[in-house]
PDB file of C-alpha atoms in Angstrom:
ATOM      1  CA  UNK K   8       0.000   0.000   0.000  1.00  0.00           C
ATOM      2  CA  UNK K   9       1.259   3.353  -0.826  1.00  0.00           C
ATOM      3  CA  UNK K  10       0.619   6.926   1.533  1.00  0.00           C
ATOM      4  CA  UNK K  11       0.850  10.239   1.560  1.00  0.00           C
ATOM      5  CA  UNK K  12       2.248  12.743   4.468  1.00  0.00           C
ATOM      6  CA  UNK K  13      -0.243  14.854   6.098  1.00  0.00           C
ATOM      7  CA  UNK K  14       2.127  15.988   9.004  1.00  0.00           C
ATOM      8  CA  UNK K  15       5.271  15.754  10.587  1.00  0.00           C
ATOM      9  CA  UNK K  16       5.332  15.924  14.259  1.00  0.00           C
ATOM     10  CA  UNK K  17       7.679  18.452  15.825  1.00  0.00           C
ATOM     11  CA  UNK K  18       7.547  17.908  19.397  1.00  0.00           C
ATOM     12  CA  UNK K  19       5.010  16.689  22.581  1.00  0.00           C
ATOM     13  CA  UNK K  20       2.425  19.612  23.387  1.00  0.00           C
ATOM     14  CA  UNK K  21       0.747  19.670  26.663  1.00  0.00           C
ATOM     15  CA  UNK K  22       0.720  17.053  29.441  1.00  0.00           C
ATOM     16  CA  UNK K  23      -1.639  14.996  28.265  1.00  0.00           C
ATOM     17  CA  UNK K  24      -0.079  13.492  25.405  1.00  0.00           C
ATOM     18  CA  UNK K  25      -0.674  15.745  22.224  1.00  0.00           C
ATOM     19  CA  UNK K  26       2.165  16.349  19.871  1.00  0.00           C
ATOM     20  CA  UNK K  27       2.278  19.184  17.824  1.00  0.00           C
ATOM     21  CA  UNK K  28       2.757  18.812  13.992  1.00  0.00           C
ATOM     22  CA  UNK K  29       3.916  20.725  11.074  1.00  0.00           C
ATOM     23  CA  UNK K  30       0.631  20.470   8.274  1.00  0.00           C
ATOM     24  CA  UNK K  31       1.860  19.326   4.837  1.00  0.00           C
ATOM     25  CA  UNK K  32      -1.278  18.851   2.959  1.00  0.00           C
ATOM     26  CA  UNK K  33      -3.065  21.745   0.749  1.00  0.00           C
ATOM     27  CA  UNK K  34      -5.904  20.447   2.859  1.00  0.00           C
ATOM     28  CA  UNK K  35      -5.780  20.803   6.741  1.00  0.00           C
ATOM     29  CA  UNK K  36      -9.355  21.455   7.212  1.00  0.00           C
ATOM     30  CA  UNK K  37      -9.741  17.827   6.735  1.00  0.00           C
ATOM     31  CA  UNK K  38      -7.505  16.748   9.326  1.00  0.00           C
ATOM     32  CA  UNK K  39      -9.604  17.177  12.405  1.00  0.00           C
ATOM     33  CA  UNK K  40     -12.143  14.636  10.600  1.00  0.00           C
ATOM     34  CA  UNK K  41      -9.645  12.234  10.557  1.00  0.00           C
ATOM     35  CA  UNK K  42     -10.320   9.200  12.930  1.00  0.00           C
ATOM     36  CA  UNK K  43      -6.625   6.845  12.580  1.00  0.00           C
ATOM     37  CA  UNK K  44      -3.920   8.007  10.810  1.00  0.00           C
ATOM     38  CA  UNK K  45      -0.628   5.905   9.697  1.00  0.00           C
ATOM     39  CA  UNK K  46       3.116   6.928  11.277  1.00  0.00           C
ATOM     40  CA  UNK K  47       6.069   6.023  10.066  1.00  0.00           C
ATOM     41  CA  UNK K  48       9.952   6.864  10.005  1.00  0.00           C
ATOM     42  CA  UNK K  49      10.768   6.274   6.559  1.00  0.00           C
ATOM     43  CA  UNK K  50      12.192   2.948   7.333  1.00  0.00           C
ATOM     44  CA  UNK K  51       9.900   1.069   8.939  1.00  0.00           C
ATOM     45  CA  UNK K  52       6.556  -0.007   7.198  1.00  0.00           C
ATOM     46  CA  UNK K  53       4.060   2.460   8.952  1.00  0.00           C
ATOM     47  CA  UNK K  54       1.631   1.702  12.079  1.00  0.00           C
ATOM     48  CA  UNK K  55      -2.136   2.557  12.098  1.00  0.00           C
ATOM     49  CA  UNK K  56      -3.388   4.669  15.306  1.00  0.00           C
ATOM     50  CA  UNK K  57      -6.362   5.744  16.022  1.00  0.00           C
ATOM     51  CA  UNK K  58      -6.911   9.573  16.755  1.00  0.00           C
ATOM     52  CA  UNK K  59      -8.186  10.554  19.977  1.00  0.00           C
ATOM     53  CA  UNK K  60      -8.662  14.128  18.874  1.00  0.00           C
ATOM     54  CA  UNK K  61      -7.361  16.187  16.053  1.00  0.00           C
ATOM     55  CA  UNK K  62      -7.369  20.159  15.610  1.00  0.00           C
ATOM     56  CA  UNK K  63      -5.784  23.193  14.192  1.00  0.00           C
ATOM     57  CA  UNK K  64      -4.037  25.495  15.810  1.00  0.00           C
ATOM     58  CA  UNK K  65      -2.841  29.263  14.691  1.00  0.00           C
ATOM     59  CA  UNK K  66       0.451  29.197  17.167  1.00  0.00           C
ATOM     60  CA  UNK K  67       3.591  29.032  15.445  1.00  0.00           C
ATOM     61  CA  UNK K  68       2.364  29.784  11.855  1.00  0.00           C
ATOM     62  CA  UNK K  69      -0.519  27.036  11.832  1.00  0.00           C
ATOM     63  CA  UNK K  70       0.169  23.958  13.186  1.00  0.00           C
ATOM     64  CA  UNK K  71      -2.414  20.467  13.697  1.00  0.00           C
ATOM     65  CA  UNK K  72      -2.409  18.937  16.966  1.00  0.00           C
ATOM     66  CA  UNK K  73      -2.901  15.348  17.491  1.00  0.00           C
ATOM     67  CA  UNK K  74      -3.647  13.228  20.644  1.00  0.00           C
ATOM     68  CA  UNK K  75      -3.264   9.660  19.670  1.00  0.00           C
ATOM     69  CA  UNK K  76      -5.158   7.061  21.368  1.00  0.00           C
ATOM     70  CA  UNK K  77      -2.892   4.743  24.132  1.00  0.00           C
ATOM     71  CA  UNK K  78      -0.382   7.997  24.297  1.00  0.00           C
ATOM     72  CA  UNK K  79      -1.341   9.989  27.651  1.00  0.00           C
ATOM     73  CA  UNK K  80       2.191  11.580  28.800  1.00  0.00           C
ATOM     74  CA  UNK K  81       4.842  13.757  27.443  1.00  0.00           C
ATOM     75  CA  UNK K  82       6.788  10.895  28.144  1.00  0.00           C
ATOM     76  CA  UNK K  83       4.835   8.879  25.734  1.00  0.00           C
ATOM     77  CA  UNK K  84       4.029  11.399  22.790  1.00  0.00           C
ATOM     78  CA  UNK K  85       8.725  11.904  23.142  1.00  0.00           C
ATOM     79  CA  UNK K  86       9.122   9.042  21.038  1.00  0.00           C
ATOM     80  CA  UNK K  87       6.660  10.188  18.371  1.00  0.00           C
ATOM     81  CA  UNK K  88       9.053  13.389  17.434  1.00  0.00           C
ATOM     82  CA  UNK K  89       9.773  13.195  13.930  1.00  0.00           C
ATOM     83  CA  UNK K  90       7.304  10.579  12.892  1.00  0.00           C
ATOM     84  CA  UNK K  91       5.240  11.595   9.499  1.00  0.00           C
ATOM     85  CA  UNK K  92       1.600  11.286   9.634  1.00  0.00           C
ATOM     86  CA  UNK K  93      -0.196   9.539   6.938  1.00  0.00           C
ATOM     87  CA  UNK K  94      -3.215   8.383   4.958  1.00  0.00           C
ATOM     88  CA  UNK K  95      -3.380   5.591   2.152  1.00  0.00           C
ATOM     89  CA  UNK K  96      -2.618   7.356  -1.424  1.00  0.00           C
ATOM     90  CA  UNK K  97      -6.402   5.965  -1.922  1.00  0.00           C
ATOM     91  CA  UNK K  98      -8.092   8.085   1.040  1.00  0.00           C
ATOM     92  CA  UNK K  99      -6.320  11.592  -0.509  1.00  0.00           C
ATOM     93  CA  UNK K 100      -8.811  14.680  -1.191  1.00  0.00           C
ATOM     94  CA  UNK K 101     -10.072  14.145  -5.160  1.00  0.00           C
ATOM     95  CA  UNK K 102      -9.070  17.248  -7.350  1.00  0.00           C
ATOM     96  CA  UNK K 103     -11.280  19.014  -9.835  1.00  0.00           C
ATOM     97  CA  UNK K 104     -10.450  17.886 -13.245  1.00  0.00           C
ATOM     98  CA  UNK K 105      -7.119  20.066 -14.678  1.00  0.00           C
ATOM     99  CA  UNK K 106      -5.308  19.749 -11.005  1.00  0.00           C
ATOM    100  CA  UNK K 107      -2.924  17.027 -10.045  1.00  0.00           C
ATOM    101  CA  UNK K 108      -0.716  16.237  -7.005  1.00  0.00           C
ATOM    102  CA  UNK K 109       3.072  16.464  -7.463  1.00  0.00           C
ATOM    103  CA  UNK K 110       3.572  13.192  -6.883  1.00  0.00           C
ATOM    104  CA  UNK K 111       1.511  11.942  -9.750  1.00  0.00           C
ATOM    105  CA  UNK K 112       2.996  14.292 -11.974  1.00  0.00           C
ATOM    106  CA  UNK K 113       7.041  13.496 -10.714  1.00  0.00           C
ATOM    107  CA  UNK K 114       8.191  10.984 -12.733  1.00  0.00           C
ATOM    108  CA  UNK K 115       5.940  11.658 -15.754  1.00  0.00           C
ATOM    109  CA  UNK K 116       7.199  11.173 -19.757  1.00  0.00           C
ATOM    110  CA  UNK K 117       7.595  14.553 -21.561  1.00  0.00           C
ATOM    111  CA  UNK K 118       6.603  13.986 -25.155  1.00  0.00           C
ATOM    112  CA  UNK K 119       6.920  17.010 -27.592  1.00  0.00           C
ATOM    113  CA  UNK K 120       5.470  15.554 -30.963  1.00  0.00           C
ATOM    114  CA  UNK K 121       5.491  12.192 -30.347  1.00  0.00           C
ATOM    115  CA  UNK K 122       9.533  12.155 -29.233  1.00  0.00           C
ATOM    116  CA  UNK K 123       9.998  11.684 -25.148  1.00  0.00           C
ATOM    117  CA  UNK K 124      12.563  14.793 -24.136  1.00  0.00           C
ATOM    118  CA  UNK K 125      12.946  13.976 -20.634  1.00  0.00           C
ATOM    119  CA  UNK K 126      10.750  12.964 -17.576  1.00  0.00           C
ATOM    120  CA  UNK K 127       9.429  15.564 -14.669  1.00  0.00           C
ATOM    121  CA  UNK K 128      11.726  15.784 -11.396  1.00  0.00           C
ATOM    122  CA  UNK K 129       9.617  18.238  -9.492  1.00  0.00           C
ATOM    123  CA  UNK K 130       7.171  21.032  -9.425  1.00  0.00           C
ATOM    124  CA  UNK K 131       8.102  24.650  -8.761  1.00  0.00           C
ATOM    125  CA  UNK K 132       5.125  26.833  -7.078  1.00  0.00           C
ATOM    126  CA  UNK K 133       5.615  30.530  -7.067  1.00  0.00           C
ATOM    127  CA  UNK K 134       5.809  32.327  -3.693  1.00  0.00           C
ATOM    128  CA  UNK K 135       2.183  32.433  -1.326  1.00  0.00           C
ATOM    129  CA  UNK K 136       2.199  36.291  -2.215  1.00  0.00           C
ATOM    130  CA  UNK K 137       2.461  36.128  -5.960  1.00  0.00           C
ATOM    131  CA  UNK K 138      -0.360  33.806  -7.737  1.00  0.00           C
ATOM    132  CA  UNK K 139       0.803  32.258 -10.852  1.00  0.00           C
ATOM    133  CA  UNK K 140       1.480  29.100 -13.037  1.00  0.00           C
ATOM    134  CA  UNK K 141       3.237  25.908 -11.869  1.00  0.00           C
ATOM    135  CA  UNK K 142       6.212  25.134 -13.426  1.00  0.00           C
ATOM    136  CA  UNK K 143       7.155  21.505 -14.213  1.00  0.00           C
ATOM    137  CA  UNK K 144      11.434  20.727 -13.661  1.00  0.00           C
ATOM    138  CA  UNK K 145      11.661  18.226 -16.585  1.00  0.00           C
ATOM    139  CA  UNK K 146      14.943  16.613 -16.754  1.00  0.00           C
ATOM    140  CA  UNK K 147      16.192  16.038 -20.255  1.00  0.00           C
ATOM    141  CA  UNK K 148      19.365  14.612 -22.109  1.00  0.00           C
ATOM    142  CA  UNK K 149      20.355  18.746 -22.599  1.00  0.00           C
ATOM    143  CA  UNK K 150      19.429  19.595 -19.019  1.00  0.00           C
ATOM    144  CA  UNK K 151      17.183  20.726 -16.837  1.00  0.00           C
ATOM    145  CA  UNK K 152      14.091  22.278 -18.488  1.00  0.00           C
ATOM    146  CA  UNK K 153      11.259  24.535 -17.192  1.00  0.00           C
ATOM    147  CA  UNK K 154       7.847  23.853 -18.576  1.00  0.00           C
ATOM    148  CA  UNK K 155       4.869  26.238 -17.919  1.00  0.00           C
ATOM    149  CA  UNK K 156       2.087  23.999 -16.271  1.00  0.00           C
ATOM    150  CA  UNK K 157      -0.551  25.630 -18.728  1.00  0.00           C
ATOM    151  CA  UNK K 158      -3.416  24.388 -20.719  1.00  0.00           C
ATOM    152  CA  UNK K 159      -1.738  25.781 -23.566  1.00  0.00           C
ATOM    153  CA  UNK K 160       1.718  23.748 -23.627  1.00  0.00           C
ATOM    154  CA  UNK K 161       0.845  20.922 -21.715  1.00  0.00           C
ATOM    155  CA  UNK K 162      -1.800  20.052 -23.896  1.00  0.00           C
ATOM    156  CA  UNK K 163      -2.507  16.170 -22.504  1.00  0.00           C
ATOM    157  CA  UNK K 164      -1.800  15.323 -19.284  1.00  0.00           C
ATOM    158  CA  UNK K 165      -2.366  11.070 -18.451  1.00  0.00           C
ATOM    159  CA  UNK K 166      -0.924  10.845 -15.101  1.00  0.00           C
ATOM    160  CA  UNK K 167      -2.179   7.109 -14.687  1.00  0.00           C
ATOM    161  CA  UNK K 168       0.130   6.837 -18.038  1.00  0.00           C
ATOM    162  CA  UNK K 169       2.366   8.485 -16.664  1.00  0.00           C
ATOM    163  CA  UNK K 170       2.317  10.534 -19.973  1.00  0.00           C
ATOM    164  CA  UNK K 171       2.763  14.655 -20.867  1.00  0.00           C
ATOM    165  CA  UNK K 172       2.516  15.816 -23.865  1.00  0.00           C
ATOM    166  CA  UNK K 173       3.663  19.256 -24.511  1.00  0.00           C
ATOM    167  CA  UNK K 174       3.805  22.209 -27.160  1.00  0.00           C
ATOM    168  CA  UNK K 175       7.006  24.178 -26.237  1.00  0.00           C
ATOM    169  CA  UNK K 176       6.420  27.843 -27.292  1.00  0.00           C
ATOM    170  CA  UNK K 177       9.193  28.817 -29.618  1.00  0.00           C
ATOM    171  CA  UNK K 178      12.191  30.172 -27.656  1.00  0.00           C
ATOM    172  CA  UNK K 179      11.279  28.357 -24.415  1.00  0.00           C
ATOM    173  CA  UNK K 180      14.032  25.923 -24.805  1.00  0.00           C
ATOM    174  CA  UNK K 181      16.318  29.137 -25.133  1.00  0.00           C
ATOM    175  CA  UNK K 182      15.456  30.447 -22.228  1.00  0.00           C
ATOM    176  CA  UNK K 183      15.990  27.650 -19.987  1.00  0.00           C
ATOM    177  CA  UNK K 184      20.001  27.412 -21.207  1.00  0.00           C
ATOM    178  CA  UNK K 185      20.658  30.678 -21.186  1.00  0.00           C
TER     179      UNK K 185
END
């Protein structure tokens, strides 16, 4: 089974047992509905836990707190420091058609006329002041190469495919090695 991170947890919060965690999903407000979760280190498979109680908090930039079920003491939540907080890949918020997660689009074939030119290695957002287009980071055998994330150039996107294909404006290519 494959999952996606929700949170990281930063540190114990309270007496109780709540940790405090840094949100990672576009989504919080759905976190509080949440009733188990899946943690994990990265190197062991992770463990389902059921939530006691889940909400958001404004301190510290926005943060989700999470009291886990069977953890009831600073002492207890310690060893949870670091752990990621996940969800199957099954149980993530749908998108509206045209919108797709990063990590469906990382690793995608970049076709320009039928001829693969490289595969995506990332997604570059502009800053949470300035609104604008997503960027795709599309390795290829000349480089790296920036790709607008617009109806217009990435005409077909078939993430199940795993499959991009893409109408470079003229010049675009220019741009990106100069």
């Amino acid at each position: 089974m494959s999952y996606v991170t929700l949170a990281r947890i930063l540190r114990p919060r309270g007496l109780k047992g709540e940790v405090a965690a840094e949100i990672l999903t576009d989504f919080p407000d759905r976190l509080p509905q949440l009733r188990e979760v899946w943690l994990t280190d990265g190197v062991r498979p992770p463990r389902l836990i059921a939530l006691r109680s889940c909400w958001l908090s404004k301190a510290r930039g926005g943060q989700v707190i999470f009291h886990f079920e069977g953890v009831d003491s600073i002492t207890a939540a310690e060893p949870l420091r670091g752990l990621e907080v996940q969800v199957p890949l099954a149980d993530r918020v749908p998108l509206p058609p045209g919108r797709y997660y990063v990590s469906d689009l990382t690793g995608c074939e970049v076709f320009e006329r039928g001829a693969s030119i490289g595969s995506v290695r990332d997604v570059q957002f502009t800053g949470e002041d300035v609104s604008g287009t997503p960027v795709l980071v599309v390795d290829t055998p000349l480089g790296e190469l920036l790709v607008p994330l617009a109806d217009e150039i990435c005409t077909r996107i078939d993430t199940a495919a795993r499959h991009i294909d893409v109408v470079l404006p003229e010049g675009l290519r220019d741009l990106n090695t100069s």
